[in-house]
């Protein structure tokens, strides 16, 4: 269990969530057409301000204005790929560091997705890579199964995340029944969450949105990832317990509401939700 004096503690999580609510950071999201609406609503509910655009002519402008950036490759088009390239150019011309979160949706399904994900990672601008366990296993050189854009791990998730983290110097996050975060010698496992989450299109993408919001208000991408995952865990569990929630549709509305209602004190009882070790600070 994490020591109470670690920055990865209840007080650290509360500080990030408090700052997210207070500062209302601008999160630029190059999202996919399937999940964009949910992501924008979740972003607003968390306290951040979303801007969604796949237009290459304005991508660099939004990248320069934003406090953090999320790249989601769920529905790639020629225009969206060029927009992402424009963002990378803008970041190379920006003196201050800005968090870039990459969601490699459907990695391994096609060569287009695979090649573009590597292009983004090799740019050196990525802070956090977040995908489901299947995507991250494949990205880390392990085994996984991809059907459409859905993936399932068939290997050691932690080992795959370690490879990704070491190769690209990023925080690597895999979501699943138990979420896993790896950065260097730091490894965290996050438990909890609702069984309804996988039944909603874009729920995983919305996790990336929340992490991007957290990354906009802290310089520690590992802390941002941990805070975002635990926020989703708490909010989704609360949402499924609401009396009028009867299925995925009503759960999705309730989940947005519970993200909105989530406040720093709600993290008080979160210590049992994660385990890990901190060998060195970022």
PDB file of C-alpha atoms in Angstrom:
ATOM      1  CA  UNK A   1       0.000   0.000   0.000  1.00  0.00           C
ATOM      2  CA  UNK A   2       1.215   3.530  -0.752  1.00  0.00           C
ATOM      3  CA  UNK A   3       2.701   5.331   2.211  1.00  0.00           C
ATOM      4  CA  UNK A   4       0.586   8.198   3.495  1.00  0.00           C
ATOM      5  CA  UNK A   5       3.465  10.663   3.058  1.00  0.00           C
ATOM      6  CA  UNK A   6       3.807   9.876  -0.648  1.00  0.00           C
ATOM      7  CA  UNK A   7       2.666  12.388  -3.207  1.00  0.00           C
ATOM      8  CA  UNK A   8       0.537   9.504  -4.480  1.00  0.00           C
ATOM      9  CA  UNK A   9      -1.793   9.738  -1.527  1.00  0.00           C
ATOM     10  CA  UNK A  10      -5.333  10.847  -0.765  1.00  0.00           C
ATOM     11  CA  UNK A  11      -4.171  14.444  -0.329  1.00  0.00           C
ATOM     12  CA  UNK A  12      -2.464  14.348  -3.719  1.00  0.00           C
ATOM     13  CA  UNK A  13      -5.621  13.114  -5.448  1.00  0.00           C
ATOM     14  CA  UNK A  14      -7.756  15.697  -3.664  1.00  0.00           C
ATOM     15  CA  UNK A  15      -5.408  18.488  -4.685  1.00  0.00           C
ATOM     16  CA  UNK A  16      -5.568  17.562  -8.359  1.00  0.00           C
ATOM     17  CA  UNK A  17      -9.375  17.275  -8.380  1.00  0.00           C
ATOM     18  CA  UNK A  18      -9.708  20.552  -6.475  1.00  0.00           C
ATOM     19  CA  UNK A  19      -7.474  22.350  -8.974  1.00  0.00           C
ATOM     20  CA  UNK A  20      -9.393  20.832 -11.865  1.00  0.00           C
ATOM     21  CA  UNK A  21     -12.603  22.366 -10.487  1.00  0.00           C
ATOM     22  CA  UNK A  22     -11.014  25.716  -9.676  1.00  0.00           C
ATOM     23  CA  UNK A  23      -8.831  26.334 -12.718  1.00  0.00           C
ATOM     24  CA  UNK A  24     -11.228  24.983 -15.392  1.00  0.00           C
ATOM     25  CA  UNK A  25      -8.398  24.168 -17.822  1.00  0.00           C
ATOM     26  CA  UNK A  26      -8.903  24.119 -21.575  1.00  0.00           C
ATOM     27  CA  UNK A  27      -8.562  20.576 -22.924  1.00  0.00           C
ATOM     28  CA  UNK A  28      -8.171  20.282 -26.698  1.00  0.00           C
ATOM     29  CA  UNK A  29      -9.454  16.929 -27.890  1.00  0.00           C
ATOM     30  CA  UNK A  30      -8.835  15.377 -31.271  1.00  0.00           C
ATOM     31  CA  UNK A  31     -11.482  12.798 -30.645  1.00  0.00           C
ATOM     32  CA  UNK A  32     -13.472  10.309 -32.696  1.00  0.00           C
ATOM     33  CA  UNK A  33     -16.958  10.897 -34.042  1.00  0.00           C
ATOM     34  CA  UNK A  34     -18.439   8.055 -31.981  1.00  0.00           C
ATOM     35  CA  UNK A  35     -17.292   9.275 -28.559  1.00  0.00           C
ATOM     36  CA  UNK A  36     -16.911  13.047 -28.994  1.00  0.00           C
ATOM     37  CA  UNK A  37     -20.259  14.027 -27.435  1.00  0.00           C
ATOM     38  CA  UNK A  38     -19.738  11.895 -24.327  1.00  0.00           C
ATOM     39  CA  UNK A  39     -16.179  13.141 -23.957  1.00  0.00           C
ATOM     40  CA  UNK A  40     -17.221  16.781 -24.205  1.00  0.00           C
ATOM     41  CA  UNK A  41     -19.957  16.290 -21.590  1.00  0.00           C
ATOM     42  CA  UNK A  42     -17.650  14.398 -19.227  1.00  0.00           C
ATOM     43  CA  UNK A  43     -15.008  17.090 -19.657  1.00  0.00           C
ATOM     44  CA  UNK A  44     -17.497  19.801 -18.675  1.00  0.00           C
ATOM     45  CA  UNK A  45     -18.812  17.726 -15.785  1.00  0.00           C
ATOM     46  CA  UNK A  46     -15.301  17.297 -14.381  1.00  0.00           C
ATOM     47  CA  UNK A  47     -14.764  21.046 -14.356  1.00  0.00           C
ATOM     48  CA  UNK A  48     -12.600  21.409 -17.451  1.00  0.00           C
ATOM     49  CA  UNK A  49     -13.472  23.201 -20.669  1.00  0.00           C
ATOM     50  CA  UNK A  50     -13.479  21.117 -23.876  1.00  0.00           C
ATOM     51  CA  UNK A  51     -12.642  22.199 -27.394  1.00  0.00           C
ATOM     52  CA  UNK A  52     -13.196  19.539 -30.054  1.00  0.00           C
ATOM     53  CA  UNK A  53     -11.779  19.925 -33.559  1.00  0.00           C
ATOM     54  CA  UNK A  54     -10.252  17.735 -36.245  1.00  0.00           C
ATOM     55  CA  UNK A  55      -9.663  20.636 -38.640  1.00  0.00           C
ATOM     56  CA  UNK A  56      -6.002  20.735 -39.631  1.00  0.00           C
ATOM     57  CA  UNK A  57      -6.097  24.500 -40.283  1.00  0.00           C
ATOM     58  CA  UNK A  58      -6.975  25.315 -36.659  1.00  0.00           C
ATOM     59  CA  UNK A  59      -5.351  22.380 -34.857  1.00  0.00           C
ATOM     60  CA  UNK A  60      -2.114  24.229 -34.202  1.00  0.00           C
ATOM     61  CA  UNK A  61      -3.981  27.253 -32.860  1.00  0.00           C
ATOM     62  CA  UNK A  62      -5.989  25.190 -30.384  1.00  0.00           C
ATOM     63  CA  UNK A  63      -2.893  23.240 -29.362  1.00  0.00           C
ATOM     64  CA  UNK A  64      -1.131  26.498 -28.498  1.00  0.00           C
ATOM     65  CA  UNK A  65      -4.122  27.741 -26.470  1.00  0.00           C
ATOM     66  CA  UNK A  66      -4.922  24.528 -24.598  1.00  0.00           C
ATOM     67  CA  UNK A  67      -3.676  23.515 -21.155  1.00  0.00           C
ATOM     68  CA  UNK A  68      -3.527  19.861 -22.241  1.00  0.00           C
ATOM     69  CA  UNK A  69      -4.229  17.850 -25.381  1.00  0.00           C
ATOM     70  CA  UNK A  70      -5.878  14.476 -25.954  1.00  0.00           C
ATOM     71  CA  UNK A  71      -5.320  12.557 -29.187  1.00  0.00           C
ATOM     72  CA  UNK A  72      -7.801   9.752 -29.782  1.00  0.00           C
ATOM     73  CA  UNK A  73      -7.312   7.736 -32.984  1.00  0.00           C
ATOM     74  CA  UNK A  74     -10.670   5.953 -32.823  1.00  0.00           C
ATOM     75  CA  UNK A  75     -12.019   7.070 -36.219  1.00  0.00           C
ATOM     76  CA  UNK A  76      -9.015   8.179 -38.277  1.00  0.00           C
ATOM     77  CA  UNK A  77      -9.501  10.208 -41.452  1.00  0.00           C
ATOM     78  CA  UNK A  78      -7.035  11.944 -43.719  1.00  0.00           C
ATOM     79  CA  UNK A  79      -8.091  15.273 -42.197  1.00  0.00           C
ATOM     80  CA  UNK A  80      -7.735  14.082 -38.595  1.00  0.00           C
ATOM     81  CA  UNK A  81      -4.301  12.594 -39.256  1.00  0.00           C
ATOM     82  CA  UNK A  82      -3.129  15.898 -40.721  1.00  0.00           C
ATOM     83  CA  UNK A  83      -4.659  17.751 -37.753  1.00  0.00           C
ATOM     84  CA  UNK A  84      -2.657  15.567 -35.381  1.00  0.00           C
ATOM     85  CA  UNK A  85       0.492  16.291 -37.359  1.00  0.00           C
ATOM     86  CA  UNK A  86      -0.242  20.022 -37.040  1.00  0.00           C
ATOM     87  CA  UNK A  87      -0.505  19.601 -33.267  1.00  0.00           C
ATOM     88  CA  UNK A  88       2.899  17.921 -33.106  1.00  0.00           C
ATOM     89  CA  UNK A  89       4.409  20.792 -35.097  1.00  0.00           C
ATOM     90  CA  UNK A  90       2.795  23.333 -32.769  1.00  0.00           C
ATOM     91  CA  UNK A  91       4.123  21.531 -29.697  1.00  0.00           C
ATOM     92  CA  UNK A  92       7.634  21.524 -31.121  1.00  0.00           C
ATOM     93  CA  UNK A  93       7.385  25.324 -31.354  1.00  0.00           C
ATOM     94  CA  UNK A  94       5.954  25.812 -27.858  1.00  0.00           C
ATOM     95  CA  UNK A  95       8.597  26.618 -25.219  1.00  0.00           C
ATOM     96  CA  UNK A  96       6.634  25.383 -22.192  1.00  0.00           C
ATOM     97  CA  UNK A  97       5.818  21.720 -21.678  1.00  0.00           C
ATOM     98  CA  UNK A  98       2.211  20.777 -22.347  1.00  0.00           C
ATOM     99  CA  UNK A  99       0.705  17.402 -21.493  1.00  0.00           C
ATOM    100  CA  UNK A 100      -0.251  15.289 -24.510  1.00  0.00           C
ATOM    101  CA  UNK A 101      -2.329  12.184 -23.825  1.00  0.00           C
ATOM    102  CA  UNK A 102      -2.557   9.516 -26.524  1.00  0.00           C
ATOM    103  CA  UNK A 103      -5.432   7.021 -26.714  1.00  0.00           C
ATOM    104  CA  UNK A 104      -4.422   4.344 -29.266  1.00  0.00           C
ATOM    105  CA  UNK A 105      -7.975   3.129 -29.945  1.00  0.00           C
ATOM    106  CA  UNK A 106      -7.974  -0.043 -32.025  1.00  0.00           C
ATOM    107  CA  UNK A 107      -4.195  -0.294 -32.102  1.00  0.00           C
ATOM    108  CA  UNK A 108      -3.257  -3.338 -34.173  1.00  0.00           C
ATOM    109  CA  UNK A 109      -6.560  -3.441 -36.073  1.00  0.00           C
ATOM    110  CA  UNK A 110      -5.030  -1.823 -39.162  1.00  0.00           C
ATOM    111  CA  UNK A 111      -1.637  -0.641 -40.360  1.00  0.00           C
ATOM    112  CA  UNK A 112      -2.984   2.925 -40.499  1.00  0.00           C
ATOM    113  CA  UNK A 113      -3.660   2.977 -36.765  1.00  0.00           C
ATOM    114  CA  UNK A 114      -0.484   1.124 -35.867  1.00  0.00           C
ATOM    115  CA  UNK A 115       1.810   3.358 -37.919  1.00  0.00           C
ATOM    116  CA  UNK A 116       0.199   6.582 -36.779  1.00  0.00           C
ATOM    117  CA  UNK A 117       0.338   5.678 -33.096  1.00  0.00           C
ATOM    118  CA  UNK A 118       4.068   5.048 -33.437  1.00  0.00           C
ATOM    119  CA  UNK A 119       4.511   8.329 -35.299  1.00  0.00           C
ATOM    120  CA  UNK A 120       2.911  10.223 -32.416  1.00  0.00           C
ATOM    121  CA  UNK A 121       4.914   8.365 -29.763  1.00  0.00           C
ATOM    122  CA  UNK A 122       8.189   8.864 -31.602  1.00  0.00           C
ATOM    123  CA  UNK A 123       7.592  12.626 -31.688  1.00  0.00           C
ATOM    124  CA  UNK A 124       8.669  12.758 -28.049  1.00  0.00           C
ATOM    125  CA  UNK A 125       5.730  14.966 -27.037  1.00  0.00           C
ATOM    126  CA  UNK A 126       3.528  12.320 -25.403  1.00  0.00           C
ATOM    127  CA  UNK A 127       3.200  12.325 -21.605  1.00  0.00           C
ATOM    128  CA  UNK A 128       0.613   9.569 -21.107  1.00  0.00           C
ATOM    129  CA  UNK A 129      -0.543   6.635 -23.247  1.00  0.00           C
ATOM    130  CA  UNK A 130      -3.892   5.144 -22.190  1.00  0.00           C
ATOM    131  CA  UNK A 131      -5.635   2.218 -23.824  1.00  0.00           C
ATOM    132  CA  UNK A 132      -7.485  -0.949 -22.962  1.00  0.00           C
ATOM    133  CA  UNK A 133      -5.458  -3.981 -21.924  1.00  0.00           C
ATOM    134  CA  UNK A 134      -5.559  -5.537 -25.413  1.00  0.00           C
ATOM    135  CA  UNK A 135      -4.348  -2.393 -27.151  1.00  0.00           C
ATOM    136  CA  UNK A 136      -1.598  -1.803 -24.625  1.00  0.00           C
ATOM    137  CA  UNK A 137      -0.395  -5.420 -24.705  1.00  0.00           C
ATOM    138  CA  UNK A 138      -0.035  -5.237 -28.477  1.00  0.00           C
ATOM    139  CA  UNK A 139       1.633  -1.820 -28.306  1.00  0.00           C
ATOM    140  CA  UNK A 140       4.084  -3.207 -25.762  1.00  0.00           C
ATOM    141  CA  UNK A 141       5.046  -6.110 -28.000  1.00  0.00           C
ATOM    142  CA  UNK A 142       2.911  -8.656 -26.194  1.00  0.00           C
ATOM    143  CA  UNK A 143      -0.036 -10.737 -27.326  1.00  0.00           C
ATOM    144  CA  UNK A 144      -3.575  -9.524 -27.734  1.00  0.00           C
ATOM    145  CA  UNK A 145      -6.697 -10.089 -29.770  1.00  0.00           C
ATOM    146  CA  UNK A 146      -8.275  -7.324 -31.850  1.00  0.00           C
ATOM    147  CA  UNK A 147     -11.767  -7.656 -33.287  1.00  0.00           C
ATOM    148  CA  UNK A 148     -12.824  -4.465 -34.984  1.00  0.00           C
ATOM    149  CA  UNK A 149     -11.401  -1.985 -32.494  1.00  0.00           C
ATOM    150  CA  UNK A 150     -12.126  -4.071 -29.384  1.00  0.00           C
ATOM    151  CA  UNK A 151      -9.119  -5.723 -27.838  1.00  0.00           C
ATOM    152  CA  UNK A 152      -8.365  -8.288 -25.172  1.00  0.00           C
ATOM    153  CA  UNK A 153      -5.026  -9.018 -23.550  1.00  0.00           C
ATOM    154  CA  UNK A 154      -3.373 -12.401 -23.917  1.00  0.00           C
ATOM    155  CA  UNK A 155      -0.175 -11.698 -22.056  1.00  0.00           C
ATOM    156  CA  UNK A 156       1.497  -9.872 -19.206  1.00  0.00           C
ATOM    157  CA  UNK A 157      -0.045  -6.397 -19.138  1.00  0.00           C
ATOM    158  CA  UNK A 158       2.458  -4.972 -16.653  1.00  0.00           C
ATOM    159  CA  UNK A 159       5.389  -6.186 -18.707  1.00  0.00           C
ATOM    160  CA  UNK A 160       3.921  -4.617 -21.842  1.00  0.00           C
ATOM    161  CA  UNK A 161       3.351  -1.317 -20.039  1.00  0.00           C
ATOM    162  CA  UNK A 162       6.922  -1.368 -18.731  1.00  0.00           C
ATOM    163  CA  UNK A 163       8.234  -1.738 -22.276  1.00  0.00           C
ATOM    164  CA  UNK A 164       6.101   1.162 -23.500  1.00  0.00           C
ATOM    165  CA  UNK A 165       7.083   3.379 -20.583  1.00  0.00           C
ATOM    166  CA  UNK A 166      10.783   2.656 -21.000  1.00  0.00           C
ATOM    167  CA  UNK A 167      10.858   2.980 -24.777  1.00  0.00           C
ATOM    168  CA  UNK A 168       8.940   6.253 -24.998  1.00  0.00           C
ATOM    169  CA  UNK A 169       9.482   7.718 -21.502  1.00  0.00           C
ATOM    170  CA  UNK A 170       5.743   7.962 -20.875  1.00  0.00           C
ATOM    171  CA  UNK A 171       3.229   6.972 -18.241  1.00  0.00           C
ATOM    172  CA  UNK A 172       1.526   3.856 -19.619  1.00  0.00           C
ATOM    173  CA  UNK A 173      -2.052   3.083 -18.569  1.00  0.00           C
ATOM    174  CA  UNK A 174      -4.134  -0.015 -19.320  1.00  0.00           C
ATOM    175  CA  UNK A 175      -7.819  -0.059 -18.408  1.00  0.00           C
ATOM    176  CA  UNK A 176      -9.700  -3.247 -17.653  1.00  0.00           C
ATOM    177  CA  UNK A 177     -11.245  -5.144 -14.769  1.00  0.00           C
ATOM    178  CA  UNK A 178      -8.216  -3.890 -12.837  1.00  0.00           C
ATOM    179  CA  UNK A 179      -6.550  -0.775 -14.244  1.00  0.00           C
ATOM    180  CA  UNK A 180      -2.749  -0.691 -14.314  1.00  0.00           C
ATOM    181  CA  UNK A 181      -0.387   2.299 -14.444  1.00  0.00           C
ATOM    182  CA  UNK A 182       3.367   2.028 -15.035  1.00  0.00           C
ATOM    183  CA  UNK A 183       6.091   4.656 -15.161  1.00  0.00           C
ATOM    184  CA  UNK A 184       9.655   3.443 -14.769  1.00  0.00           C
ATOM    185  CA  UNK A 185       9.808   1.561 -11.476  1.00  0.00           C
ATOM    186  CA  UNK A 186       6.398   2.867 -10.387  1.00  0.00           C
ATOM    187  CA  UNK A 187       3.489   0.455 -10.749  1.00  0.00           C
ATOM    188  CA  UNK A 188      -0.085   0.984  -9.571  1.00  0.00           C
ATOM    189  CA  UNK A 189      -3.167  -1.217  -9.764  1.00  0.00           C
ATOM    190  CA  UNK A 190      -6.569   0.459  -9.462  1.00  0.00           C
ATOM    191  CA  UNK A 191      -9.636  -1.560  -8.473  1.00  0.00           C
ATOM    192  CA  UNK A 192     -13.331  -0.809  -8.588  1.00  0.00           C
ATOM    193  CA  UNK A 193     -15.645   0.740 -11.145  1.00  0.00           C
ATOM    194  CA  UNK A 194     -19.002  -0.241 -12.596  1.00  0.00           C
ATOM    195  CA  UNK A 195     -19.718  -3.298 -14.726  1.00  0.00           C
ATOM    196  CA  UNK A 196     -21.774  -0.976 -16.951  1.00  0.00           C
ATOM    197  CA  UNK A 197     -18.748   0.983 -18.212  1.00  0.00           C
ATOM    198  CA  UNK A 198     -17.814  -1.494 -20.987  1.00  0.00           C
ATOM    199  CA  UNK A 199     -21.432  -1.389 -22.214  1.00  0.00           C
ATOM    200  CA  UNK A 200     -21.207   2.296 -23.203  1.00  0.00           C
ATOM    201  CA  UNK A 201     -19.554   3.365 -26.446  1.00  0.00           C
ATOM    202  CA  UNK A 202     -16.874   5.892 -25.612  1.00  0.00           C
ATOM    203  CA  UNK A 203     -16.575   5.131 -21.890  1.00  0.00           C
ATOM    204  CA  UNK A 204     -12.896   4.298 -22.280  1.00  0.00           C
ATOM    205  CA  UNK A 205     -12.408   7.442 -24.344  1.00  0.00           C
ATOM    206  CA  UNK A 206     -14.016   9.483 -21.553  1.00  0.00           C
ATOM    207  CA  UNK A 207     -11.420   8.078 -19.144  1.00  0.00           C
ATOM    208  CA  UNK A 208      -8.777   9.617 -21.382  1.00  0.00           C
ATOM    209  CA  UNK A 209     -10.659  12.923 -21.240  1.00  0.00           C
ATOM    210  CA  UNK A 210     -10.680  12.969 -17.439  1.00  0.00           C
ATOM    211  CA  UNK A 211      -6.996  12.063 -17.264  1.00  0.00           C
ATOM    212  CA  UNK A 212      -6.245  14.867 -19.751  1.00  0.00           C
ATOM    213  CA  UNK A 213      -8.099  17.322 -17.522  1.00  0.00           C
ATOM    214  CA  UNK A 214      -6.122  16.187 -14.500  1.00  0.00           C
ATOM    215  CA  UNK A 215      -2.865  16.409 -16.467  1.00  0.00           C
ATOM    216  CA  UNK A 216      -3.664  20.057 -17.228  1.00  0.00           C
ATOM    217  CA  UNK A 217      -3.452  21.003 -13.538  1.00  0.00           C
ATOM    218  CA  UNK A 218      -0.436  18.975 -12.364  1.00  0.00           C
ATOM    219  CA  UNK A 219       3.040  18.511 -13.787  1.00  0.00           C
ATOM    220  CA  UNK A 220       3.029  14.901 -12.588  1.00  0.00           C
ATOM    221  CA  UNK A 221       1.438  12.703 -15.299  1.00  0.00           C
ATOM    222  CA  UNK A 222       1.454   9.643 -13.038  1.00  0.00           C
ATOM    223  CA  UNK A 223      -0.546  11.488 -10.392  1.00  0.00           C
ATOM    224  CA  UNK A 224      -2.917  12.769 -13.094  1.00  0.00           C
ATOM    225  CA  UNK A 225      -3.487   9.218 -14.349  1.00  0.00           C
ATOM    226  CA  UNK A 226      -4.090   7.830 -10.858  1.00  0.00           C
ATOM    227  CA  UNK A 227      -6.510  10.633  -9.990  1.00  0.00           C
ATOM    228  CA  UNK A 228      -8.451  10.210 -13.224  1.00  0.00           C
ATOM    229  CA  UNK A 229      -8.836   6.442 -12.862  1.00  0.00           C
ATOM    230  CA  UNK A 230      -9.982   6.666  -9.256  1.00  0.00           C
ATOM    231  CA  UNK A 231     -12.439   9.448 -10.113  1.00  0.00           C
ATOM    232  CA  UNK A 232     -13.995   7.195 -12.755  1.00  0.00           C
ATOM    233  CA  UNK A 233     -14.036   4.272 -10.314  1.00  0.00           C
ATOM    234  CA  UNK A 234     -15.920   6.231  -7.651  1.00  0.00           C
ATOM    235  CA  UNK A 235     -18.331   8.014  -9.996  1.00  0.00           C
ATOM    236  CA  UNK A 236     -19.256   4.920 -12.006  1.00  0.00           C
ATOM    237  CA  UNK A 237     -19.983   2.858  -8.898  1.00  0.00           C
ATOM    238  CA  UNK A 238     -22.227   5.593  -7.558  1.00  0.00           C
ATOM    239  CA  UNK A 239     -23.989   5.905 -10.899  1.00  0.00           C
ATOM    240  CA  UNK A 240     -24.943   2.244 -11.132  1.00  0.00           C
ATOM    241  CA  UNK A 241     -26.543   2.349  -7.675  1.00  0.00           C
ATOM    242  CA  UNK A 242     -29.010   5.107  -8.582  1.00  0.00           C
ATOM    243  CA  UNK A 243     -32.571   3.817  -8.492  1.00  0.00           C
ATOM    244  CA  UNK A 244     -33.553   4.921 -12.006  1.00  0.00           C
ATOM    245  CA  UNK A 245     -30.493   3.376 -13.673  1.00  0.00           C
ATOM    246  CA  UNK A 246     -31.815   0.339 -15.547  1.00  0.00           C
ATOM    247  CA  UNK A 247     -29.250  -0.172 -18.319  1.00  0.00           C
ATOM    248  CA  UNK A 248     -26.403   1.355 -20.341  1.00  0.00           C
ATOM    249  CA  UNK A 249     -28.399   4.365 -21.551  1.00  0.00           C
ATOM    250  CA  UNK A 250     -29.546   5.579 -18.160  1.00  0.00           C
ATOM    251  CA  UNK A 251     -26.176   4.654 -16.653  1.00  0.00           C
ATOM    252  CA  UNK A 252     -24.397   6.926 -19.135  1.00  0.00           C
ATOM    253  CA  UNK A 253     -26.465   9.918 -18.020  1.00  0.00           C
ATOM    254  CA  UNK A 254     -25.938   9.044 -14.365  1.00  0.00           C
ATOM    255  CA  UNK A 255     -22.187   8.678 -14.883  1.00  0.00           C
ATOM    256  CA  UNK A 256     -21.923  12.230 -16.231  1.00  0.00           C
ATOM    257  CA  UNK A 257     -23.954  13.462 -13.246  1.00  0.00           C
ATOM    258  CA  UNK A 258     -21.714  11.664 -10.753  1.00  0.00           C
ATOM    259  CA  UNK A 259     -18.543  13.042 -12.337  1.00  0.00           C
ATOM    260  CA  UNK A 260     -20.125  16.473 -11.936  1.00  0.00           C
ATOM    261  CA  UNK A 261     -21.028  15.766  -8.293  1.00  0.00           C
ATOM    262  CA  UNK A 262     -17.615  14.359  -7.396  1.00  0.00           C
ATOM    263  CA  UNK A 263     -15.743  16.629  -4.968  1.00  0.00           C
ATOM    264  CA  UNK A 264     -12.312  16.406  -3.306  1.00  0.00           C
ATOM    265  CA  UNK A 265     -13.692  14.980  -0.010  1.00  0.00           C
ATOM    266  CA  UNK A 266     -15.115  12.050  -1.979  1.00  0.00           C
ATOM    267  CA  UNK A 267     -11.550  10.764  -2.343  1.00  0.00           C
ATOM    268  CA  UNK A 268     -11.207  10.267   1.429  1.00  0.00           C
ATOM    269  CA  UNK A 269     -12.167   6.591   1.277  1.00  0.00           C
ATOM    270  CA  UNK A 270     -10.247   5.867  -1.927  1.00  0.00           C
ATOM    271  CA  UNK A 271      -7.083   4.441  -0.377  1.00  0.00           C
ATOM    272  CA  UNK A 272      -8.349   0.865  -0.648  1.00  0.00           C
ATOM    273  CA  UNK A 273      -8.873   1.300  -4.381  1.00  0.00           C
ATOM    274  CA  UNK A 274      -5.212   1.236  -5.369  1.00  0.00           C
ATOM    275  CA  UNK A 275      -2.012  -0.604  -4.604  1.00  0.00           C
ATOM    276  CA  UNK A 276       1.511  -0.022  -5.804  1.00  0.00           C
ATOM    277  CA  UNK A 277       4.983   1.201  -5.020  1.00  0.00           C
ATOM    278  CA  UNK A 278       6.929   4.394  -5.562  1.00  0.00           C
ATOM    279  CA  UNK A 279      10.626   3.812  -6.153  1.00  0.00           C
ATOM    280  CA  UNK A 280      11.404   7.274  -7.474  1.00  0.00           C
ATOM    281  CA  UNK A 281       9.684  10.581  -8.192  1.00  0.00           C
ATOM    282  CA  UNK A 282       9.012  11.851 -11.693  1.00  0.00           C
TER     283      UNK A 282
END
